[in-house]
Amino acid sequence: MKTTRHYLDHNATAPVLPEAREAALRAMLLVGNPSSVHHEGRAAKRELEKARAEVAALISARPQDIIFTSGGTEANHLALRGLRLPKNADGAKDAAAFRPLIINATEHESVLAAASALDGRPDTDGVTRNQMALCPVDQDGLIDFAALRHCLAESSGPALVSIMLANNETGVIQPIAAIARIVHEAGGLLHCDAVQGLGRLPIDVGAADGPDCISFSAHKIGALKGVGCLWLRPALGLMPFITGGGQEQGRRSGTENLPAIASFGAAALHARQQLGAMKGIAALRSYLEQRLAEIAPEAEIYGRAVERIANTSAIRMPGLSAETQVMSFDLEGIAVSSGAACSSGKVRTSHVLKAMGAASQACGEVIRLSMGVQNTMEDIERFLEVWKKIYDRARSRRPLSMS
Ligand code: PLP
């Protein structure tokens, strides 16, 4: 008998939307290479630019400021490795490469890895980068403003700061406008990983106080996996690290993955039309967290005191490892994840919860539930029923305390 599945892991990836699948299939049938000048090439180019326009519309950007990449990971690496100060007034050459890097402690691994790879290394143009500074967060996961100001004051020159919009494990939203003001006042540039915010929060790159460069990923909003983009403020220089054919205005070479990009365009249009649906998701989460508090007041929810993206809940079940919980939920037909699972599927200590000051045992007992537009109250009721079942079973097996 086939059990009904309840997919509650949208921060890992979202199911492909029907319109995204159709767009991918349509693009797959196009013969041409978007860089070719003949009829077939021009048809492929039209499809590419249509998708770019849709992605741009979702974030109120100019299409020409969008650079398609293979995903959020590559966009983050491109930003951290390649971002340059605005061109000199005479436009003759790029200003000096960035030296200090200031990274939020709860960033996605791709940002942390890109920053550590650069730490202390000479840049392509021979400029040595200073040590990377990790900026701490408070117990709610919000960036510590005093520490950020301190890092900026201590840096030996204008810094490149990278702070995410919404955390992938807890959903905590950083106050990006206030952060951008602080960074800009200090003469720095702000990169923002907005992978988990796209389609869940309104994003307007033209807003007065905003990041200079933003990373996005397509598969979190129902497009195919393996595509994303970097938005870059006009006039900022970007040193490409994939060179060759000069695609994407020379900023990211390689023939574009047209089917995936076309699906990104279709998913972006869907996301623009569906932003209102986040209200319904927020109501489901409120219900879930309220009921959970009734079932087990000792269960903890990380980041609950501050603004979070509406679809995410990081829940601690005291006394049972996240790994066991994830497997138990799976056997009951529910897909959730341990916030700290890595690509190998192994669970490791969450650097996000650790940075928020959670004790190491607690860090290992937190699972992440993340919803999408397809989820309903039925999914939440089932989750609560199974959560209680797993918790009751774990408690009944726990040895009696002698204290
Ligand atoms: N940044 C954040 C916050 C993410 O959650 C993810 C994916 O989980 C990424 C970056 C990486 O995106 P991609 O899977 O497209 O490489």
Coordinates of C-alpha atoms and ligand atoms in Angstrom, one line a residue:
M1 CA 0.0 0.0 0.0
K2 CA 1.4 3.4 -1.0
T3 CA 1.5 5.8 2.0
T4 CA 0.6 9.4 1.5
R5 CA 3.8 11.6 1.6
H6 CA 3.9 15.0 3.3
Y7 CA 6.7 17.1 1.9
L8 CA 7.9 19.6 4.5
D9 CA 11.4 20.3 3.3
H10 CA 11.0 23.3 0.9
N11 CA 14.2 25.0 2.2
A12 CA 16.1 22.0 0.8
T13 CA 14.3 22.2 -2.5
A14 CA 10.7 22.8 -3.7
P15 CA 8.8 20.5 -6.0
V16 CA 9.1 21.6 -9.7
L17 CA 6.0 23.6 -10.6
P18 CA 4.0 22.5 -13.6
E19 CA 4.6 25.8 -15.4
A20 CA 8.4 25.5 -14.7
R21 CA 8.4 22.0 -16.1
E22 CA 6.5 23.1 -19.3
A23 CA 9.0 26.0 -19.8
A24 CA 11.9 23.7 -19.4
L25 CA 10.4 21.2 -21.9
R26 CA 9.8 24.0 -24.4
A27 CA 13.3 25.3 -24.1
M28 CA 14.7 21.8 -24.4
L29 CA 13.2 21.5 -27.8
L30 CA 14.9 24.7 -29.0
V31 CA 17.8 23.7 -31.2
G32 CA 20.0 26.8 -31.1
N33 CA 22.7 28.1 -28.8
P34 CA 21.7 31.5 -27.4
S35 CA 25.1 32.9 -28.6
S36 CA 24.5 31.9 -32.2
V37 CA 23.3 34.6 -34.7
H38 CA 21.2 32.4 -36.9
H39 CA 17.4 31.9 -36.6
E40 CA 17.7 29.0 -34.1
G41 CA 20.2 30.8 -32.0
R42 CA 18.0 33.9 -31.9
A43 CA 15.0 31.8 -30.8
A44 CA 17.1 30.4 -27.9
K45 CA 18.3 33.9 -27.0
R46 CA 14.7 35.1 -26.9
E47 CA 13.9 32.4 -24.4
L48 CA 16.9 33.2 -22.3
E49 CA 16.1 36.9 -22.2
K50 CA 12.4 36.2 -21.5
A51 CA 13.5 34.3 -18.4
R52 CA 15.9 37.0 -17.4
A53 CA 13.1 39.6 -17.6
E54 CA 10.9 37.5 -15.4
V55 CA 13.6 37.0 -12.8
A56 CA 14.4 40.7 -12.9
A57 CA 10.7 41.6 -12.5
L58 CA 10.4 39.5 -9.3
I59 CA 13.1 41.6 -7.6
S60 CA 12.3 44.9 -9.5
A61 CA 15.7 44.8 -11.2
R62 CA 17.0 45.7 -14.7
P63 CA 17.4 42.5 -16.7
Q64 CA 20.9 43.4 -17.7
D65 CA 22.0 43.4 -14.0
I66 CA 21.2 39.7 -13.6
I67 CA 24.0 37.1 -14.2
F68 CA 22.8 33.5 -14.5
T69 CA 24.9 31.0 -12.6
S70 CA 24.7 27.3 -11.8
G71 CA 22.9 28.1 -8.5
G72 CA 23.1 29.9 -5.2
T73 CA 26.5 28.3 -4.3
E74 CA 28.1 29.6 -7.5
A75 CA 26.5 33.0 -7.1
N76 CA 27.9 33.3 -3.6
H77 CA 31.4 32.4 -4.8
L78 CA 31.2 34.8 -7.7
A79 CA 30.2 37.6 -5.4
L80 CA 32.8 37.0 -2.7
R81 CA 35.7 36.3 -5.2
G82 CA 34.8 38.8 -7.8
L83 CA 33.1 41.9 -6.4
R84 CA 35.1 45.1 -6.9
L85 CA 34.6 48.7 -5.8
P86 CA 32.9 51.0 -8.4
K87 CA 35.1 51.9 -11.4
N88 CA 37.4 54.9 -11.0
A89 CA 35.8 58.2 -12.1
D90 CA 37.7 58.0 -15.4
G91 CA 36.4 54.5 -15.9
A92 CA 39.8 53.4 -16.9
K93 CA 40.3 50.4 -14.6
D94 CA 38.8 48.7 -11.6
A95 CA 39.6 50.2 -8.2
A96 CA 41.6 48.0 -5.8
A97 CA 40.2 44.6 -5.0
F98 CA 38.5 44.2 -1.7
R99 CA 40.7 43.2 1.2
P100 CA 38.8 42.6 4.4
L101 CA 35.9 40.2 4.3
I102 CA 33.3 40.3 7.1
I103 CA 31.0 37.3 7.2
N104 CA 27.9 36.7 9.3
A105 CA 28.5 33.6 11.5
T106 CA 25.2 32.0 10.5
E107 CA 25.8 32.1 6.7
H108 CA 25.2 29.1 4.4
E109 CA 28.2 26.8 4.0
S110 CA 28.8 28.1 0.5
V111 CA 29.5 31.6 1.8
L112 CA 31.6 30.4 4.7
A113 CA 33.6 28.1 2.3
A114 CA 34.1 30.9 -0.3
A115 CA 35.3 33.3 2.4
S116 CA 37.6 30.8 4.0
A117 CA 39.1 29.9 0.7
L118 CA 40.0 33.6 0.1
D119 CA 41.2 34.2 3.7
G120 CA 44.8 35.4 3.6
R121 CA 45.2 34.4 -0.1
P122 CA 46.6 36.7 -2.7
D123 CA 43.9 37.8 -5.1
T124 CA 44.1 37.3 -8.9
D125 CA 45.5 40.7 -9.2
G126 CA 48.1 40.2 -6.5
V127 CA 46.4 42.0 -3.7
T128 CA 46.5 40.0 -0.4
R129 CA 43.3 39.8 1.4
N130 CA 43.2 40.4 5.1
Q131 CA 41.9 37.8 7.5
M132 CA 38.3 37.1 7.3
A133 CA 36.3 38.3 10.3
L134 CA 33.2 36.4 11.5
C135 CA 30.5 38.7 12.8
P136 CA 28.5 37.2 15.7
V137 CA 24.8 37.0 16.1
D138 CA 22.7 37.3 19.2
Q139 CA 20.6 34.4 20.8
D140 CA 17.8 35.1 18.3
G141 CA 20.2 34.8 15.4
L142 CA 20.2 38.5 14.5
I143 CA 23.5 40.2 13.6
D144 CA 25.1 42.0 16.4
F145 CA 25.2 45.6 15.2
A146 CA 27.9 46.7 17.7
A147 CA 30.1 43.8 16.6
L148 CA 29.5 44.6 12.9
R149 CA 30.5 48.2 13.5
H150 CA 33.6 47.0 15.4
C151 CA 34.6 44.7 12.5
L152 CA 34.2 47.5 10.1
A153 CA 36.2 49.9 12.2
E154 CA 39.0 47.4 12.6
S155 CA 39.3 46.5 9.0
S156 CA 42.3 47.9 7.1
G157 CA 40.2 49.2 4.2
P158 CA 36.7 49.1 2.8
A159 CA 35.3 45.7 3.6
L160 CA 33.2 43.3 1.6
V161 CA 30.4 42.2 4.0
S162 CA 28.3 39.2 3.4
I163 CA 25.0 38.8 5.4
M164 CA 22.1 36.6 4.4
L165 CA 18.5 37.7 4.1
A166 CA 16.9 34.7 5.7
N167 CA 18.5 31.8 7.4
N168 CA 18.0 28.4 5.9
E169 CA 17.8 26.5 9.2
T170 CA 15.8 28.9 11.4
G171 CA 14.2 31.3 8.8
V172 CA 15.4 34.3 10.9
I173 CA 15.4 37.5 8.7
Q174 CA 18.2 39.9 9.1
P175 CA 17.4 43.7 9.0
I176 CA 19.2 44.1 5.7
A177 CA 18.3 47.8 5.2
A178 CA 19.8 48.8 8.6
I179 CA 22.8 46.6 7.9
A180 CA 23.3 48.1 4.4
R181 CA 23.3 51.6 6.0
I182 CA 26.0 50.7 8.5
V183 CA 28.2 49.0 5.8
H184 CA 27.8 51.8 3.4
E185 CA 28.6 54.5 6.0
A186 CA 31.9 52.6 6.6
G187 CA 32.6 52.7 2.9
G188 CA 32.1 48.9 2.4
L189 CA 30.0 46.9 0.1
L190 CA 27.2 44.4 1.1
H191 CA 26.6 41.1 -0.5
C192 CA 23.4 39.3 0.5
D193 CA 22.6 35.6 0.1
A194 CA 18.8 35.9 -0.5
V195 CA 18.3 32.3 -1.6
Q196 CA 15.8 31.5 1.1
G197 CA 14.0 34.9 0.8
L198 CA 13.2 34.7 -2.9
G199 CA 9.4 34.2 -3.4
R200 CA 8.9 34.4 0.3
L201 CA 9.6 38.0 1.0
P202 CA 9.1 41.0 -1.3
I203 CA 12.5 42.0 -2.7
D204 CA 13.1 45.3 -4.4
V205 CA 16.7 45.9 -5.4
G206 CA 16.0 49.5 -6.1
A207 CA 15.2 50.3 -2.5
A208 CA 17.2 53.2 -1.0
D209 CA 19.1 51.1 1.5
G210 CA 19.9 47.7 0.0
P211 CA 22.7 45.3 -0.7
D212 CA 25.1 45.9 -3.6
C213 CA 25.0 42.3 -4.8
I214 CA 22.4 39.5 -4.1
S215 CA 22.5 35.8 -4.7
F216 CA 19.5 33.7 -5.7
S217 CA 18.7 30.1 -6.4
A218 CA 16.0 28.8 -8.7
H219 CA 15.2 25.4 -7.2
K220 CA 13.9 26.9 -3.9
I221 CA 11.0 28.5 -5.8
G222 CA 9.9 25.5 -7.9
A223 CA 12.3 25.6 -10.9
L224 CA 14.8 23.0 -11.9
K225 CA 17.9 22.4 -9.8
G226 CA 21.3 23.7 -11.0
V227 CA 20.5 27.3 -11.9
G228 CA 20.5 30.6 -10.0
C229 CA 21.7 34.1 -10.4
L230 CA 23.6 37.0 -9.0
W231 CA 22.2 40.5 -9.1
L232 CA 24.8 43.2 -9.2
R233 CA 24.3 47.0 -8.7
P234 CA 25.2 48.8 -11.9
A235 CA 28.7 50.4 -12.0
L236 CA 30.1 47.7 -9.7
G237 CA 32.9 45.7 -11.2
L238 CA 33.0 41.9 -11.1
M239 CA 36.0 39.8 -11.8
P240 CA 34.7 36.6 -13.4
F241 CA 36.2 33.3 -12.3
I242 CA 34.7 31.2 -15.1
T243 CA 36.1 32.7 -18.3
G244 CA 35.9 31.5 -21.9
G245 CA 33.1 32.2 -24.3
G246 CA 32.2 35.5 -22.7
Q247 CA 28.5 34.7 -22.0
E248 CA 26.6 36.8 -19.5
Q249 CA 28.4 40.0 -20.6
G250 CA 31.7 38.3 -19.9
R251 CA 30.9 37.9 -16.2
R252 CA 30.2 34.1 -16.3
S253 CA 31.3 32.1 -19.3
G254 CA 29.7 28.9 -20.4
T255 CA 26.7 28.1 -22.6
E256 CA 23.7 28.9 -20.5
N257 CA 21.6 26.0 -19.2
L258 CA 18.5 27.1 -21.1
P259 CA 15.9 24.6 -20.0
A260 CA 16.7 25.3 -16.3
I261 CA 16.9 29.1 -16.9
A262 CA 13.5 29.0 -18.7
S263 CA 12.0 27.1 -15.7
F264 CA 13.5 29.8 -13.4
G265 CA 11.7 32.5 -15.5
A266 CA 8.4 30.6 -15.2
A267 CA 8.8 30.0 -11.5
A268 CA 9.7 33.7 -10.9
L269 CA 6.4 34.7 -12.6
H270 CA 4.6 32.2 -10.4
A271 CA 6.4 33.5 -7.3
R272 CA 5.4 37.1 -8.2
Q273 CA 1.8 36.1 -8.4
Q274 CA 1.9 34.0 -5.3
L275 CA 3.6 36.3 -2.8
G276 CA 0.2 36.7 -1.0
A277 CA 0.1 32.9 -0.4
M278 CA 2.7 33.4 2.3
K279 CA -0.1 34.7 4.6
G280 CA -1.7 31.2 4.5
I281 CA 1.6 29.6 5.2
A282 CA 2.2 31.9 8.2
A283 CA -1.2 30.9 9.6
L284 CA -0.3 27.2 9.3
R285 CA 3.0 27.8 11.1
S286 CA 1.3 29.8 13.9
Y287 CA -1.1 26.9 14.4
L288 CA 1.7 24.3 14.4
E289 CA 3.9 26.2 16.9
Q290 CA 1.0 26.9 19.2
R291 CA -0.2 23.2 19.2
L292 CA 3.4 22.0 19.7
A293 CA 3.7 24.3 22.8
E294 CA 0.5 22.6 24.1
I295 CA 1.8 19.1 23.4
A296 CA 5.3 19.6 24.9
P297 CA 6.0 23.0 26.5
E298 CA 9.6 21.9 26.7
A299 CA 10.0 21.8 22.9
E300 CA 12.0 24.8 21.7
I301 CA 11.6 26.8 18.6
Y302 CA 14.7 28.7 17.5
G303 CA 14.3 32.3 16.3
R304 CA 10.7 32.4 17.4
A305 CA 11.1 35.8 19.1
V306 CA 12.1 37.6 16.0
E307 CA 10.9 38.0 12.4
R308 CA 11.3 34.8 10.3
I309 CA 10.3 33.7 6.9
A310 CA 6.8 32.3 7.3
N311 CA 7.4 28.8 6.1
T312 CA 10.2 27.7 8.5
S313 CA 10.3 26.3 11.9
A314 CA 13.4 24.9 13.7
I315 CA 12.1 22.7 16.4
R316 CA 14.0 20.9 19.2
M317 CA 12.6 17.7 20.6
P318 CA 14.5 17.3 23.8
G319 CA 16.2 14.0 24.3
L320 CA 16.1 12.6 20.7
S321 CA 18.8 13.2 18.1
A322 CA 17.8 15.1 14.9
E323 CA 19.0 12.1 12.8
T324 CA 16.7 9.7 14.6
Q325 CA 13.8 12.1 14.3
V326 CA 14.3 12.7 10.6
M327 CA 14.4 8.9 10.0
S328 CA 11.3 8.3 12.2
F329 CA 9.4 11.0 10.4
D330 CA 10.4 9.6 7.0
L331 CA 9.1 6.1 8.0
E332 CA 5.8 7.9 8.8
G333 CA 5.6 9.5 5.4
I334 CA 6.9 12.9 6.4
A335 CA 10.0 14.6 4.8
V336 CA 11.7 17.1 7.1
S337 CA 15.4 17.7 7.6
S338 CA 18.0 18.3 10.2
G339 CA 19.0 21.9 9.7
A340 CA 22.6 20.6 10.0
A341 CA 22.5 17.8 7.4
C342 CA 25.2 18.1 4.9
S343 CA 25.1 16.9 1.3
S344 CA 26.3 13.4 2.3
G345 CA 23.2 13.1 4.5
K346 CA 25.3 13.0 7.6
V347 CA 24.2 15.1 10.5
R348 CA 26.8 17.5 12.0
T349 CA 26.6 20.1 14.7
S350 CA 24.7 23.1 13.4
H351 CA 27.0 26.2 13.2
V352 CA 23.9 28.3 13.1
L353 CA 22.4 27.1 16.4
K354 CA 25.9 27.1 17.9
A355 CA 26.3 30.7 16.9
M356 CA 23.0 31.5 18.6
G357 CA 24.4 30.1 21.8
A358 CA 22.5 26.7 21.9
A359 CA 24.2 24.0 23.9
S360 CA 25.8 21.2 21.9
Q361 CA 23.2 18.7 23.0
A362 CA 20.4 21.0 21.9
C363 CA 22.1 21.7 18.6
G364 CA 21.9 17.9 17.8
E365 CA 18.1 17.7 18.6
V366 CA 16.7 20.2 16.2
I367 CA 14.8 19.5 13.0
R368 CA 13.7 21.9 10.4
L369 CA 10.2 21.9 8.9
S370 CA 9.8 24.2 5.9
M371 CA 6.6 24.6 4.0
G372 CA 5.6 25.6 0.5
V373 CA 2.4 26.7 -1.3
Q374 CA 1.4 23.1 -1.8
N375 CA 1.1 22.4 2.0
T376 CA -2.2 22.3 3.8
M377 CA -3.5 21.9 7.3
E378 CA -3.6 18.1 6.7
D379 CA 0.2 18.1 6.4
I380 CA 0.5 20.0 9.7
E381 CA -2.0 17.9 11.6
R382 CA -0.1 14.8 10.4
F383 CA 3.2 16.3 11.4
L384 CA 1.9 17.1 14.9
E385 CA 0.4 13.6 15.3
V386 CA 3.7 12.0 14.4
W387 CA 5.8 14.4 16.4
K388 CA 3.8 13.5 19.5
K389 CA 4.1 9.8 18.7
I390 CA 7.9 10.0 18.3
Y391 CA 8.3 12.1 21.4
D392 CA 6.1 9.8 23.6
R393 CA 8.0 6.8 22.4
A394 CA 11.4 8.4 23.1
R395 CA 10.3 9.4 26.5
S396 CA 9.0 6.0 27.4
R397 CA 12.4 4.5 26.5
R398 CA 14.5 7.0 28.4
P399 CA 16.1 5.6 31.6
L400 CA 14.6 7.0 34.7
S401 CA 16.5 9.9 36.2
M402 CA 18.1 9.1 39.6
S403 CA 18.1 12.7 40.7
Ligands
PLP1 N1 22.4 29.8 0.3 C1 21.4 29.4 1.1 C2 20.9 30.2 2.2 C3 20.8 28.1 0.9 O1 19.8 27.7 1.6 C4 21.3 27.4 -0.2 C5 20.8 26.0 -0.5 O2 20.3 25.3 0.4 C6 22.3 27.9 -1.0 C7 22.8 29.1 -0.7 C8 22.9 27.1 -2.2 O3 22.0 27.2 -3.3 P1 22.2 26.1 -4.5 O4 21.6 24.8 -3.9 O5 21.4 26.6 -5.6 O6 23.6 26.0 -4.8

